[in-house]
Coordinates of C-alpha atoms in Angstrom, one line a residue:
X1103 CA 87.8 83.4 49.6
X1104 CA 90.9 85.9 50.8
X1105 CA 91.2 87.7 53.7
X1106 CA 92.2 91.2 51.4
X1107 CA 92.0 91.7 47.9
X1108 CA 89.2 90.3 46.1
X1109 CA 88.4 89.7 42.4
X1110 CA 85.6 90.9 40.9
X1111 CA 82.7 88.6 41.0
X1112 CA 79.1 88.9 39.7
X1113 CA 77.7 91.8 40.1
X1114 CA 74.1 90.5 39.7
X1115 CA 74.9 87.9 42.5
X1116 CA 76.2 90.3 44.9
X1117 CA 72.7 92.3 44.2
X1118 CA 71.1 89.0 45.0
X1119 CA 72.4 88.8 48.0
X1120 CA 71.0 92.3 49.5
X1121 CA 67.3 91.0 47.9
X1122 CA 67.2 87.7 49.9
X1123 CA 66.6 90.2 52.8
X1124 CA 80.3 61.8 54.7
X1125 CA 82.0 61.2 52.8
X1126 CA 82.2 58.2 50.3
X1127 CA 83.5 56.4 47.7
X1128 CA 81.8 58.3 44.7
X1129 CA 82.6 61.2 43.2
X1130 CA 80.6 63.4 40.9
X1131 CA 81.1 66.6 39.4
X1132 CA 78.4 69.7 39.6
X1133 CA 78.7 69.9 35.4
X1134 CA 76.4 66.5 35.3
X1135 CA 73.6 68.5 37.5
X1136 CA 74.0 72.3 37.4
X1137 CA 71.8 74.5 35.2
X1138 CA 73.2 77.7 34.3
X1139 CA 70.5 80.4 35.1
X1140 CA 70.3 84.4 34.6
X1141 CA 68.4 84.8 37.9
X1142 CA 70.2 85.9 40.6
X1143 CA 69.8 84.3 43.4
X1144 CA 88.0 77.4 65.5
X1145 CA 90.9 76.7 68.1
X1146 CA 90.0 75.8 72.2
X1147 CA 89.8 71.8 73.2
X1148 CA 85.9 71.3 73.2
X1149 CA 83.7 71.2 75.8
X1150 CA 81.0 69.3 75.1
X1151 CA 79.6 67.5 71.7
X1152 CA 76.0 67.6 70.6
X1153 CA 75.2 65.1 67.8
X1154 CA 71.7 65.7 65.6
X1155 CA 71.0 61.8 64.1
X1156 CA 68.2 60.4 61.9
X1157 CA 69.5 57.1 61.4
X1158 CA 72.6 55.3 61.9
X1159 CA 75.0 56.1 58.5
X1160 CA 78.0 56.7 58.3
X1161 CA 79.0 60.6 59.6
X1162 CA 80.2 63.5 57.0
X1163 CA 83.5 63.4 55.3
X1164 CA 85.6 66.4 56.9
X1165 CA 85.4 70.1 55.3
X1166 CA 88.7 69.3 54.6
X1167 CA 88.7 67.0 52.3
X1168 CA 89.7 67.2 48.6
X1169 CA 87.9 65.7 45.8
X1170 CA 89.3 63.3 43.4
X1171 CA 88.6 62.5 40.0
X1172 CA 89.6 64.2 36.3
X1173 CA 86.5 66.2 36.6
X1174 CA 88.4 67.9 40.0
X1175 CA 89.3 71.8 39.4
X1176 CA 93.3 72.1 40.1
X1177 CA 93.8 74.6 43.4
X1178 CA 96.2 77.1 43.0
X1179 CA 96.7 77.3 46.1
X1180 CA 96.3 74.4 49.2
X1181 CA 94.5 73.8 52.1
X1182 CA 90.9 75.4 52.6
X1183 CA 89.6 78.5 50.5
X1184 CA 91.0 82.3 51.6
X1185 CA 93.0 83.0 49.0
X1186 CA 90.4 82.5 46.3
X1187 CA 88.9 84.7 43.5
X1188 CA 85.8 84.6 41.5
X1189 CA 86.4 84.9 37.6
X1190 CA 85.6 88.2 36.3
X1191 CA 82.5 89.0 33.5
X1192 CA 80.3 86.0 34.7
X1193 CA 76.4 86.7 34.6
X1194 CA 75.0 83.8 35.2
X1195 CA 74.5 81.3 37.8
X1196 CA 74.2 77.2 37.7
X1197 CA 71.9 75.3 40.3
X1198 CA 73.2 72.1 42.4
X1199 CA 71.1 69.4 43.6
X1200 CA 72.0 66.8 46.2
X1201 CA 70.9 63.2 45.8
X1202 CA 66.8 62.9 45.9
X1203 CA 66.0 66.5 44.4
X1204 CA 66.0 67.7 48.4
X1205 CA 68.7 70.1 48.5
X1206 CA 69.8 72.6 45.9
X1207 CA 71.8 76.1 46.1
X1208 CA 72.8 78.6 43.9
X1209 CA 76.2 79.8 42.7
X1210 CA 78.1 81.4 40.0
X1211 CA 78.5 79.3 37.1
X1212 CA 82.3 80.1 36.5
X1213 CA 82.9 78.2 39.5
X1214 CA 82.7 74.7 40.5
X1215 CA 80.9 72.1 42.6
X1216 CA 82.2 68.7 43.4
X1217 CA 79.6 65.8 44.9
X1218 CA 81.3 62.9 47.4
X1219 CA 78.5 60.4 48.3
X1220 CA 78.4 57.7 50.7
X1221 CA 78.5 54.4 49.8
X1222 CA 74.9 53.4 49.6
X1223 CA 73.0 52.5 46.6
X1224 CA 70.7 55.3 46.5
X1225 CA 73.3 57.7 48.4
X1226 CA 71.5 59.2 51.5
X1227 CA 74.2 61.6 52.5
X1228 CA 76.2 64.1 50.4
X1229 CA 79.1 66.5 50.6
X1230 CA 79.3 69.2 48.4
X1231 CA 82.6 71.6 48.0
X1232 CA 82.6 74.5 46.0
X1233 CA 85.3 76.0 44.1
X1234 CA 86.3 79.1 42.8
X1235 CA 87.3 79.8 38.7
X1236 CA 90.8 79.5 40.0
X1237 CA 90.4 76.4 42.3
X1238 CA 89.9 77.6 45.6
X1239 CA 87.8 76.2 47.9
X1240 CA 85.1 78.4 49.2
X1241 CA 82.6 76.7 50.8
X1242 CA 80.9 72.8 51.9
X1243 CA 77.4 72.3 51.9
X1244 CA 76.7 68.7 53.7
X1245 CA 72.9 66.6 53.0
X1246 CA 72.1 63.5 55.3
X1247 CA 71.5 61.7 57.9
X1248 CA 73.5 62.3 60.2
X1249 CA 75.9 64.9 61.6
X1250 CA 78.1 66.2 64.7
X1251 CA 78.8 69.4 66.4
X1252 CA 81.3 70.5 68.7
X1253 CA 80.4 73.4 71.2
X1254 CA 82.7 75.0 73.6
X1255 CA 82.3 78.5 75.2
X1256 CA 82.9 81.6 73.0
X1257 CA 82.5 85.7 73.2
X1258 CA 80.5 86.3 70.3
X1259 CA 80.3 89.7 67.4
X1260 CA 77.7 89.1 65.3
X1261 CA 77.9 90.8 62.2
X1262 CA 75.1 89.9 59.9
X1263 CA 72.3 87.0 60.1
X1264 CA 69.0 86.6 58.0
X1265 CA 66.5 83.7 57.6
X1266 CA 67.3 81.7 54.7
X1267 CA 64.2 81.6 52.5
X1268 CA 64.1 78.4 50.9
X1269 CA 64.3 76.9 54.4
X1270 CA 61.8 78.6 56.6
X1271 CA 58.9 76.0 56.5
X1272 CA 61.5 73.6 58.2
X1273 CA 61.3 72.7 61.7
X1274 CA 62.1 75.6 64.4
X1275 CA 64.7 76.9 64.8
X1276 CA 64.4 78.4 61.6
X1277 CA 67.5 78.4 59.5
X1278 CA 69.4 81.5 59.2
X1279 CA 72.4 82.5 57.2
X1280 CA 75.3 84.6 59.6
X1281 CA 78.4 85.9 59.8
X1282 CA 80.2 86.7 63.1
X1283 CA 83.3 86.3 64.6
X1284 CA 83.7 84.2 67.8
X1285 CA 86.4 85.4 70.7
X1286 CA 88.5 82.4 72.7
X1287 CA 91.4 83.4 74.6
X1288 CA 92.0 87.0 73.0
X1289 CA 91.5 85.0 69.1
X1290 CA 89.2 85.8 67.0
X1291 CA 87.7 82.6 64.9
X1292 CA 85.5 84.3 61.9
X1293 CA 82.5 82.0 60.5
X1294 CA 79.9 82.5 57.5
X1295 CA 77.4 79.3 57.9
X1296 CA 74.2 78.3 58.4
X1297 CA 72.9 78.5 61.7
X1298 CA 69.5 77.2 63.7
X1299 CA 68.0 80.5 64.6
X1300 CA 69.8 84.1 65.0
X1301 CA 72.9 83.2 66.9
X1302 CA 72.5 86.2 69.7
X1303 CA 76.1 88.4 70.5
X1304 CA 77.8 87.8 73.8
X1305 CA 78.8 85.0 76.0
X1306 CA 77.4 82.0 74.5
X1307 CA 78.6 78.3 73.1
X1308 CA 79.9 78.0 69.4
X1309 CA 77.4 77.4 66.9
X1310 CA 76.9 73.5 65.3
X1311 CA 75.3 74.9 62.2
X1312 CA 73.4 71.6 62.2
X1313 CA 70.1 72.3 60.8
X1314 CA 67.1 69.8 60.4
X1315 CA 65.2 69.4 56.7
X1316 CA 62.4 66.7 56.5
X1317 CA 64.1 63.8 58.4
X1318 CA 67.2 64.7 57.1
X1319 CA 70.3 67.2 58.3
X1320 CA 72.0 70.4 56.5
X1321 CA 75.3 71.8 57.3
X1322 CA 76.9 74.7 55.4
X1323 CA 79.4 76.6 55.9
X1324 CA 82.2 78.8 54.1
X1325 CA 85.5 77.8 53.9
X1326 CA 87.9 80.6 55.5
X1327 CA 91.9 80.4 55.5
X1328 CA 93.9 80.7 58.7
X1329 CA 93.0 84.4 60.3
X1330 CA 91.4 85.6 57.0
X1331 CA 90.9 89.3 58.8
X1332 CA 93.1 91.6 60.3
X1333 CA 90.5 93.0 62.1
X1334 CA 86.5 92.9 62.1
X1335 CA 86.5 96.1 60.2
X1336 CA 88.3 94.3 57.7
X1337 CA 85.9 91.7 57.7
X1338 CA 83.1 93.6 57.1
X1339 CA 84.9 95.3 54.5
X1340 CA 85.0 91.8 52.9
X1341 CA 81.5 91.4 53.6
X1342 CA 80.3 94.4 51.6
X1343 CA 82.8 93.5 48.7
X1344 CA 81.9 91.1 45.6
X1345 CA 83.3 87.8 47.2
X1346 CA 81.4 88.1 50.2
X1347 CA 78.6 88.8 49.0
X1348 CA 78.7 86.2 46.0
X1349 CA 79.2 83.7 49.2
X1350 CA 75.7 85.4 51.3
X1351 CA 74.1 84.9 48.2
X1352 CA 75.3 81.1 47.9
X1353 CA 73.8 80.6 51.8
X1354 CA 70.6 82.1 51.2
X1355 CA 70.0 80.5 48.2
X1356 CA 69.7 76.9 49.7
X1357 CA 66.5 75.4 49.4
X1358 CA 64.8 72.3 50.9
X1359 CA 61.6 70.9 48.6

């Protein structure tokens, strides 16, 4: 995702968007397990840690991360996504399932999805990172057992947040998809993620995105660059345009069966 100029994506995903209204030693990519489909679908020393645990596996690889492999996409650019763009005259979109047939999302098919498992035979915890046509990371999506969260104090804008439909008969807090921009020290630290309930606006503690499914955990969350907006008008510019809405679309569309 960039911070400015955007590419044109989908223009049936972006309308999908408005209707919805860890890492291990194997590597697998989406093109073994997406089906293509027309239908549209951080910067101040912590305070304290919260940690949300089923069992005792080992925790998710970092957001981070790159994937390795020949079936890897080659970045244009490095680091996390911000400078990415969708290709252009893409229709359709390809589904990705986690592991077990538990977790799937949505996204456009000219982009792509690598899988890092843990080490276990079934795997019982996943990390998904999602690429752009052109390489860019744009968002992780993490499936297990166990994860941690890092809360400190934080000034909070929230922009946008909706309940995620494909996750509202997990347990409470339901699971929301928002975008908002959190304030520390006179910075401005913008996230679009999956979040326990409606994260309210004011003085409150940064969001975990840790969200419970079955006896499992689910974290998502898109992958911004360094200061991706100039301002917050500029980030709800970026909202309305085709990338960020593309990305909405990608959030809302995760389902737990």
């Amino acid at each position: 995702m960039r911070s400015a100029h955007h590419a044109t994506v989908v223009a049936a995903l972006a309308a999908a968007a408005l209707s919805l209204a860890g890492c291990g030693a194997v590597a697998q990519s989406a093109s073994n397990n997406a089906t293509p489909s027309a239908a549209a679908a951080g910067a101040t020393a912590p305070a304290t840690t919260a940690t949300a645990a089923a069992t005792a596996t080992p925790a998710p690889a970092s957001p981070s991360a790159e994937p390795s492999g020949a079936a890897a996409p080659s970045p244009t650019t490095s680091g996390a996504a911000g400078a990415g763009t969708a290709a252009p005259g893409s229709t359709d979109l390809a589904t990705f399932t986690f592991p077990g047939d538990k977790v799937s999302f949505k996204y456009p098919s000219t982009w792509k999805v690598e899988l890092f498992t843990g080490s276990s035979t079934p795997p019982v915890s996943g990390t998904a990172t999602v690429y752009d046509a052109d390489g860019n990371r744009q968002a992780t999506i993490y499936s297990g057992h166990i994860a941690d969260g890092v809360t400190h104090p934080v000034t909070r804008d929230v922009f946008e947040t909706q309940p995620v439909p494909g996750l509202q008969k997990q347990p409470a807090p339901v699971a929301h998809y928002s975008f908002y921009a959190d304030r520390m020290e006179n910075n401005s630290v913008y996230r679009m993620h999956l979040t326990a309930g409606a994260p309210p606006s004011g003085a409150d503690l940064a969001q975990d995105g840790i969200i419970r499914v079955g006896k499992d955990v689910l974290v998502a969350e898109v992958q911004f660059i360094e200061k991706p907006f100039a301002s917050d008008a500029a980030a709800k510019a970026w909202l309305a345009g085709a990338e960020g809405q593309a990305l909405k679309a990608l959030l809302l569309s995760i389902s737990y069966r």
